[in-house]
PDB file of C-alpha atoms in Angstrom:
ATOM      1  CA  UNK A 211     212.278  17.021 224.216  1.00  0.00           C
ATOM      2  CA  UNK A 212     212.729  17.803 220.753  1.00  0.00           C
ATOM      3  CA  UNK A 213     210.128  20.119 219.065  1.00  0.00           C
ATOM      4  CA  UNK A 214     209.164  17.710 216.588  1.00  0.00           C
ATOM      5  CA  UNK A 215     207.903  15.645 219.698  1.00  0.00           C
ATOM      6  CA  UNK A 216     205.945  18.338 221.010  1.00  0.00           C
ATOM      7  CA  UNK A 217     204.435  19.092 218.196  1.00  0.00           C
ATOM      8  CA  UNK A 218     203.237  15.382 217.872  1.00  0.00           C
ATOM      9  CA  UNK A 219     201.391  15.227 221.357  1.00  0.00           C
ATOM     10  CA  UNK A 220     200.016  18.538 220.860  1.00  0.00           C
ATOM     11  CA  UNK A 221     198.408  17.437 217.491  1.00  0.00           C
ATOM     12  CA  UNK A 222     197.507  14.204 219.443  1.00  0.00           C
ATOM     13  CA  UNK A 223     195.511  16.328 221.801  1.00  0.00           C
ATOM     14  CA  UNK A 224     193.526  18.552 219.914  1.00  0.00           C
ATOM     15  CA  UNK A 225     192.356  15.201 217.783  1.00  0.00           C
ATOM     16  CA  UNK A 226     190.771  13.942 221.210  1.00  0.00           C
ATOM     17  CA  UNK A 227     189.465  17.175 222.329  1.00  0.00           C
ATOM     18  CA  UNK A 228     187.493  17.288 218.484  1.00  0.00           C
ATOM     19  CA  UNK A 229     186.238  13.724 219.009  1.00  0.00           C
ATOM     20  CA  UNK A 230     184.701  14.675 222.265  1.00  0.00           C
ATOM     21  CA  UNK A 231     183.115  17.986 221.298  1.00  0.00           C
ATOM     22  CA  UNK A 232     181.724  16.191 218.179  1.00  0.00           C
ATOM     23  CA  UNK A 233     180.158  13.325 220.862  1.00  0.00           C
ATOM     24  CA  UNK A 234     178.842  16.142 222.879  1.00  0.00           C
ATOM     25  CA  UNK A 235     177.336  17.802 219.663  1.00  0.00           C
ATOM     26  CA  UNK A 236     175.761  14.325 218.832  1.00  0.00           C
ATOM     27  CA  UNK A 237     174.664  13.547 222.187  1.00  0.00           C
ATOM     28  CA  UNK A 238     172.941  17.399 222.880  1.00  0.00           C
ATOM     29  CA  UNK A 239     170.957  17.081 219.295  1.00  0.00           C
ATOM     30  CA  UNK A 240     169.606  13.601 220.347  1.00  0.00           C
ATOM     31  CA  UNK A 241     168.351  15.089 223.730  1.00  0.00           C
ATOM     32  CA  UNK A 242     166.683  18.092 221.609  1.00  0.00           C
ATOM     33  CA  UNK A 243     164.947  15.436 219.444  1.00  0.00           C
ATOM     34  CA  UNK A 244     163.426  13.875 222.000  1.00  0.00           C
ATOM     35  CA  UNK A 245     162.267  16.583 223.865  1.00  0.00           C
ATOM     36  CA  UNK A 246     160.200  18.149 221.794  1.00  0.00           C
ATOM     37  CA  UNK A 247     156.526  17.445 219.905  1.00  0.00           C
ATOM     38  CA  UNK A 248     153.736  15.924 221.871  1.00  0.00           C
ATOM     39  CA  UNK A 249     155.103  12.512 221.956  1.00  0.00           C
ATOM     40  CA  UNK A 250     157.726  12.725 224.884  1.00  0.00           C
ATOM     41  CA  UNK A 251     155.947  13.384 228.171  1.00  0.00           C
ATOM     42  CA  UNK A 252     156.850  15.657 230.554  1.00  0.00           C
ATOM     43  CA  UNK A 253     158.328  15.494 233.828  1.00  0.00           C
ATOM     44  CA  UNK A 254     157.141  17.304 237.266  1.00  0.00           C
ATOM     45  CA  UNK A 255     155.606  20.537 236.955  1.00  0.00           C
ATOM     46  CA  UNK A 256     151.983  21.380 237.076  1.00  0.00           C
ATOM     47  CA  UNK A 257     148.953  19.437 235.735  1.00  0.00           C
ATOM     48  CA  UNK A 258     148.851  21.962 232.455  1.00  0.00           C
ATOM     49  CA  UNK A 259     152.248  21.089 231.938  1.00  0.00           C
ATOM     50  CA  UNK A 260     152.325  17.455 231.271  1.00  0.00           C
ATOM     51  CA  UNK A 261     149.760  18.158 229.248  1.00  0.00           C
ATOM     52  CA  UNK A 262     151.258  20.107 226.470  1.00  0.00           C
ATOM     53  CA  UNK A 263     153.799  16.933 225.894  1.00  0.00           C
ATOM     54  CA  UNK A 264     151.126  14.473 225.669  1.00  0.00           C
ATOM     55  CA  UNK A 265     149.031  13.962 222.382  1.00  0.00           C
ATOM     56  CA  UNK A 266     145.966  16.236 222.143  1.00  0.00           C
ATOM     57  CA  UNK A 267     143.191  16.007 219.303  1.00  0.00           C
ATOM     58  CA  UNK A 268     140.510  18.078 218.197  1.00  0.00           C
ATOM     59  CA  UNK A 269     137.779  16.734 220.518  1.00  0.00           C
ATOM     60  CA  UNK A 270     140.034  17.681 223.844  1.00  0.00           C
ATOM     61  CA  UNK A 271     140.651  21.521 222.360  1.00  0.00           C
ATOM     62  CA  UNK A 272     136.736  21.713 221.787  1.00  0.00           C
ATOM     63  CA  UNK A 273     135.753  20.236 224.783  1.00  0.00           C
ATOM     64  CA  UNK A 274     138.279  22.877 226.684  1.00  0.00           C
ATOM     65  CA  UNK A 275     136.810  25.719 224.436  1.00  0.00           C
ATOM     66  CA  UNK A 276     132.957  24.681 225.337  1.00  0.00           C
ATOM     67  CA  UNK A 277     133.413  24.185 228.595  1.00  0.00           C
ATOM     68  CA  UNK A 278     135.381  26.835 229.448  1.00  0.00           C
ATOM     69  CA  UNK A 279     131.742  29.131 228.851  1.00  0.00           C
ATOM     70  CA  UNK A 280     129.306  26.859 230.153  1.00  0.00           C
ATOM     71  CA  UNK A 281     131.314  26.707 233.593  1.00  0.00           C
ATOM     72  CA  UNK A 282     131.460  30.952 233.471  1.00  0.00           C
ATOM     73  CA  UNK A 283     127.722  30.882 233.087  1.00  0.00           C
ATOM     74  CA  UNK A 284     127.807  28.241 236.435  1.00  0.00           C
ATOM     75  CA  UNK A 285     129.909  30.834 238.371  1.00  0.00           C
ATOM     76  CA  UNK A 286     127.668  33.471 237.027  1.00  0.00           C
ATOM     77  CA  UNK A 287     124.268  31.510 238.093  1.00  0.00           C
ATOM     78  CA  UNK A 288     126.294  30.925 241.213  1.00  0.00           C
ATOM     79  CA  UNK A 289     127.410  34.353 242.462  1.00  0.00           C
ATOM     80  CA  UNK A 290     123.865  35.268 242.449  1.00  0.00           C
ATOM     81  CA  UNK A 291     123.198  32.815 245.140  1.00  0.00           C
ATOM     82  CA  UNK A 292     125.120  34.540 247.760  1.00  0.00           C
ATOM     83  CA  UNK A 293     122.546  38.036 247.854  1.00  0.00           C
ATOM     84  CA  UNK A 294     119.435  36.106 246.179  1.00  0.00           C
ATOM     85  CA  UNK A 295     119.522  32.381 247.532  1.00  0.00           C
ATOM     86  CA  UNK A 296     116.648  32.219 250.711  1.00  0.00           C
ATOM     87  CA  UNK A 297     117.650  28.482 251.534  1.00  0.00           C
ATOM     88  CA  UNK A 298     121.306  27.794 253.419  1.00  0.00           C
ATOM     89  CA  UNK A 299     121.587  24.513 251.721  1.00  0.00           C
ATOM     90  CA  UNK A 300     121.143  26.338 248.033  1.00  0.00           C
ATOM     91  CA  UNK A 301     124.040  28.939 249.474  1.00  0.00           C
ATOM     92  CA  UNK A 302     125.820  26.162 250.486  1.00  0.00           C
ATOM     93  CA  UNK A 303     125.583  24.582 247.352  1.00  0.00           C
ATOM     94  CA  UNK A 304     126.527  27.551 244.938  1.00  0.00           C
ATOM     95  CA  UNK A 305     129.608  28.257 246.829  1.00  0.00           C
ATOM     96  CA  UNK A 306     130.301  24.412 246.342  1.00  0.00           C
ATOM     97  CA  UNK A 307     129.799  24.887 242.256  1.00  0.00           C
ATOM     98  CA  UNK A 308     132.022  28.270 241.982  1.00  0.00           C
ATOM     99  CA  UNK A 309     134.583  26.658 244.122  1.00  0.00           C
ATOM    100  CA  UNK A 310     135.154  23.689 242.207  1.00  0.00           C
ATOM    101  CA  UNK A 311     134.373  25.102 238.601  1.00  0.00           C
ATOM    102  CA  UNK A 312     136.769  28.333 238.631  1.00  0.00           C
ATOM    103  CA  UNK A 313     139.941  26.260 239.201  1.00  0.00           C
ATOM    104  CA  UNK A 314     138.960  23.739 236.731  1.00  0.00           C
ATOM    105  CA  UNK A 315     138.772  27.099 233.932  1.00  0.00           C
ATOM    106  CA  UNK A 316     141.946  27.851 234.748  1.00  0.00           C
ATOM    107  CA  UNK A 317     143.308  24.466 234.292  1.00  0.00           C
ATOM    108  CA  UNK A 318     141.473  24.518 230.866  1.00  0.00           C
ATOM    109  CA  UNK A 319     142.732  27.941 229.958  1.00  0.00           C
ATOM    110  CA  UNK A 320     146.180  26.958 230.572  1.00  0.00           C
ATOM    111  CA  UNK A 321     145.943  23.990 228.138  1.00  0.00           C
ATOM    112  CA  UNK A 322     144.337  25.836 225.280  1.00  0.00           C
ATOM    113  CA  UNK A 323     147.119  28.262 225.684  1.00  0.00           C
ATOM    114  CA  UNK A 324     149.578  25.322 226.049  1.00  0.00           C
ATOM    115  CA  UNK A 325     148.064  23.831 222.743  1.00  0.00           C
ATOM    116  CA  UNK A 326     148.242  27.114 220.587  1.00  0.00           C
ATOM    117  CA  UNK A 327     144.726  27.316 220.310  1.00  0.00           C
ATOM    118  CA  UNK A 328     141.981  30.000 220.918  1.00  0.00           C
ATOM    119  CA  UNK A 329     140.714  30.958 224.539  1.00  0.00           C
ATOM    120  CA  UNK A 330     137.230  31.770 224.332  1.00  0.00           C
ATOM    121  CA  UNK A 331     136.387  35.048 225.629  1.00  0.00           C
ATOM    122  CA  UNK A 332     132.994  37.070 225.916  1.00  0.00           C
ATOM    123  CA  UNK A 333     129.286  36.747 226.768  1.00  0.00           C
ATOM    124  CA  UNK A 334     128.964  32.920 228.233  1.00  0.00           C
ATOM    125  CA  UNK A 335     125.227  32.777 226.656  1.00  0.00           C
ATOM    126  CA  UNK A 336     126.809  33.092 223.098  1.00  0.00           C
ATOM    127  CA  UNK A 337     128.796  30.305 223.372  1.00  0.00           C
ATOM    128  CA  UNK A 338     132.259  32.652 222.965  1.00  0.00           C
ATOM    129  CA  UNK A 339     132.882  32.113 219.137  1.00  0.00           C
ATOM    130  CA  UNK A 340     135.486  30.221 217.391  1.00  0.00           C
ATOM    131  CA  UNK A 341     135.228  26.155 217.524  1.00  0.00           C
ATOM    132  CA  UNK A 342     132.890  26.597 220.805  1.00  0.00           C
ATOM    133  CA  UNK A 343     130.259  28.003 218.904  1.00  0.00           C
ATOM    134  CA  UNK A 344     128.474  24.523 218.046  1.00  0.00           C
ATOM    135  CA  UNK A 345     125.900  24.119 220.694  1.00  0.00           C
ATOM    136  CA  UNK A 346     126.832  23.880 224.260  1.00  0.00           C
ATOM    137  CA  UNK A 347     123.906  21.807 225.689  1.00  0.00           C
ATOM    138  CA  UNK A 348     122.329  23.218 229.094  1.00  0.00           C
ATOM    139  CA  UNK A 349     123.559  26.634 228.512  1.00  0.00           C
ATOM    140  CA  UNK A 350     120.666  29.322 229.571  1.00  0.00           C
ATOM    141  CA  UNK A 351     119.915  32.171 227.484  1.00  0.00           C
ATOM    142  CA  UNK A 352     120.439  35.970 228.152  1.00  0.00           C
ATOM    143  CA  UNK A 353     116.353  35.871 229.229  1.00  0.00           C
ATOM    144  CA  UNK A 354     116.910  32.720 231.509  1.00  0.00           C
ATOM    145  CA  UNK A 355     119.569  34.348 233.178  1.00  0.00           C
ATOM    146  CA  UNK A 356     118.196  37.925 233.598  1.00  0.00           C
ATOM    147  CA  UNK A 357     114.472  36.063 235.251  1.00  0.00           C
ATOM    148  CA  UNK A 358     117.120  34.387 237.397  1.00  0.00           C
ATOM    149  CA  UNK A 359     118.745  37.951 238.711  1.00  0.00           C
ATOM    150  CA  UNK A 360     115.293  39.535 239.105  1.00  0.00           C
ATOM    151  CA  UNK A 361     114.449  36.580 241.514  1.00  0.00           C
ATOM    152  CA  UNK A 362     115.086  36.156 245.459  1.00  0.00           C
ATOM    153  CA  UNK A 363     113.893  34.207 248.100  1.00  0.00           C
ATOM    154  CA  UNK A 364     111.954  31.175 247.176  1.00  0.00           C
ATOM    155  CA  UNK A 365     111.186  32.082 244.009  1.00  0.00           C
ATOM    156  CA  UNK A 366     115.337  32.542 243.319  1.00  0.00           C
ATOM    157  CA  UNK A 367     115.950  28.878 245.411  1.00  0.00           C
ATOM    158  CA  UNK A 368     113.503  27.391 243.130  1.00  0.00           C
ATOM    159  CA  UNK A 369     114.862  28.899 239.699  1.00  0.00           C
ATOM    160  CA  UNK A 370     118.388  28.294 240.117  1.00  0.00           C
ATOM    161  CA  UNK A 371     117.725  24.482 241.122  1.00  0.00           C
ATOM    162  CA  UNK A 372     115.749  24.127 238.267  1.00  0.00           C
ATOM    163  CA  UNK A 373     118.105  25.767 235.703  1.00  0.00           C
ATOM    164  CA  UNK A 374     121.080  24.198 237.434  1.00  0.00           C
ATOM    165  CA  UNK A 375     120.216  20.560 237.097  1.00  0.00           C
ATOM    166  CA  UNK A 376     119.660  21.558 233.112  1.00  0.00           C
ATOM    167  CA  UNK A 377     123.265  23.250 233.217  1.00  0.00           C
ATOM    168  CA  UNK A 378     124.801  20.154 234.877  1.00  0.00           C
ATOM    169  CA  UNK A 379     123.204  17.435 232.665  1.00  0.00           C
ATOM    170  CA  UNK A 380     124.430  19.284 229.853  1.00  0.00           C
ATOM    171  CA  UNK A 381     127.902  19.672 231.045  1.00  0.00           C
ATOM    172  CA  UNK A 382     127.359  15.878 231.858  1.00  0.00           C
ATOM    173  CA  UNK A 383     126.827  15.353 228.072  1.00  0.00           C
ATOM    174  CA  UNK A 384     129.691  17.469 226.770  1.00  0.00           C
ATOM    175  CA  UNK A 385     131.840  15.200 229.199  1.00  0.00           C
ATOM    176  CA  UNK A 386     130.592  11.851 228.101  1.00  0.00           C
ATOM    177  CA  UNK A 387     132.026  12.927 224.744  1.00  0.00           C
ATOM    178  CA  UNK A 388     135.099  14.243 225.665  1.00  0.00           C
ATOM    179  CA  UNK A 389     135.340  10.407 227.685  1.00  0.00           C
ATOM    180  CA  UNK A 390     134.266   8.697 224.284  1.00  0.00           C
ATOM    181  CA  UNK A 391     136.505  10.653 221.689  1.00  0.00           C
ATOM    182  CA  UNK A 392     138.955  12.461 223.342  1.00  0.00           C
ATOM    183  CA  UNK A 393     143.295  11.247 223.005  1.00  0.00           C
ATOM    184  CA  UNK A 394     144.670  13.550 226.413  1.00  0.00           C
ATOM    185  CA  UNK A 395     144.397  11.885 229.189  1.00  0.00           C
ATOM    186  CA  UNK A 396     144.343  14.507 232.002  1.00  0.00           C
ATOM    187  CA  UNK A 397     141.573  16.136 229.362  1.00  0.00           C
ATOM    188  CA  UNK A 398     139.478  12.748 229.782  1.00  0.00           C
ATOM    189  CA  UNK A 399     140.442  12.350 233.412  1.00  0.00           C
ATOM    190  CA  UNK A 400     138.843  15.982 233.884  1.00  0.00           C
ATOM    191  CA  UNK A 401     135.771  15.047 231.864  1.00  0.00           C
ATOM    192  CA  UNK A 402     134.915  11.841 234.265  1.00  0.00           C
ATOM    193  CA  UNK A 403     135.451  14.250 237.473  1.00  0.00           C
ATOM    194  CA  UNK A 404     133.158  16.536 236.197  1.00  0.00           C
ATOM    195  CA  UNK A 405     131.006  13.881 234.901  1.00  0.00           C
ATOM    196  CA  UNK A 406     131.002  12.618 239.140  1.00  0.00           C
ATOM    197  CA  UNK A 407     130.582  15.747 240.886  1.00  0.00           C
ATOM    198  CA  UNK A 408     127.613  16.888 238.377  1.00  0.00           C
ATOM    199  CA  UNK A 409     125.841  13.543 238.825  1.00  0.00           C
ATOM    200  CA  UNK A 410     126.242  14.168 242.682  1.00  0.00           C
ATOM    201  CA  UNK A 411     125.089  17.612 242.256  1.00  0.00           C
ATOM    202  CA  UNK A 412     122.449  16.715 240.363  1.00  0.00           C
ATOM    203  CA  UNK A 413     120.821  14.108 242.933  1.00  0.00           C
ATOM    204  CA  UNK A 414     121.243  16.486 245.858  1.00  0.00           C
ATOM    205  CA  UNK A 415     119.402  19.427 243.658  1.00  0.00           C
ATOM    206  CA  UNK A 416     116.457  16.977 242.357  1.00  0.00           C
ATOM    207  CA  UNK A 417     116.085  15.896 246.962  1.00  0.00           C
ATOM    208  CA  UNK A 418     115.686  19.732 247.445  1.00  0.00           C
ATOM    209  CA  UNK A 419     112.809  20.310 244.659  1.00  0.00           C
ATOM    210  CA  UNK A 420     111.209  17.367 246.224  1.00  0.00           C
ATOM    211  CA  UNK A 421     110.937  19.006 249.508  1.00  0.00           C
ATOM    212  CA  UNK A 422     109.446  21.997 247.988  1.00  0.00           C
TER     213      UNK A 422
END
């Protein structure tokens, strides 16, 4: 084989290995394209995940950012239960609140986080600054919730029912607008759960003041 040949199919080769790195180039751009933004949504993973691919607006980040406080103050009114509470079925139903309310905070945390946007931190009766300082309906004030941790027995049972149905109807209104005007819809789906298991709450606490 003469070396003019070899030279030919060696300059043959390299020409195909170019075209196919430069189709690989193309191909791995395209893929980068359409993986990122909130349009493409995401696959597997956890419920915070698929989230941060799908389209968020401003009403989901301030629902997230309200919320996140008025269900601290509900784990707060909640843990008082367990050494204050007198009645079983008020035990029974604070554990019931905490239970379901501090995994849903963490599921809101991790989308705020997800999003880029604030995590409210600090005293739940101040509403924690940034967008979540508009008013957060139901929320109980520093002297609600101190008359609440001076209370026990009966006194306690009747107090936290009372200021619990006002909490939940509240978080019952900050969910009906999230359902209205919100775009995510694991955000929305949240807000009717809530919405449910308030409502629920809400009739069982209203049976127990009428037995009082």
């Amino acid at each position: 084989m003469s070396i003019r040949t070899i030279a030919r199919r060696a300059a043959l080769t390299g020409a195909t290995v170019a075209a196919a790195l430069a189709l690989a180039g193309c191909s791995g751009g395209d893929d980068h394209r359409a993986g990122s933004g909130h349009q493409t949504p995401a696959t597997g993973g956890a419920s915070a995940d698929a989230s941060t691919a799908a389209e968020f607006g401003d009403a989901d980040v301030l629902f997230a950012q309200m919320m996140i406080p008025h269900h601290e103050q509900a784990v707060q009114m909640s843990e008082l239960a367990a050494t204050r509470a007198q009645d079983a079925e008020v035990k029974r139903l604070a554990a019931q609140i905490k239970a379901a309310q501090a995994p849903e905070i963490a599921t809101m945390t991790a989308w705020l986080t997800a999003w880029g946007r604030p995590v409210p931190s600090g005293s739940p009766a101040h509403g924690h600054g940034s967008e979540a300082e508009h008013d957060m309906p139901g929320m109980m004030s520093d002297e609600d919730l101190a008359e609440l941790a001076a209370a026990s027995g009966a006194e306690f049972d009747r107090r936290f029912v009372t200021m619990m149905i006002e909490h939940h109807e509240g978080a019952i209104t900050m969910a009906e607008d999230e359902i209205a005007k919100g775009k995510n819809p694991e955000v929305k789906a949240l807000a009717q759960q809530i919405r449910t298991t308030q409502r629920a709450e809400i009739d069982t606490m209203r049976k127990m003041l009428a037995r009082r």
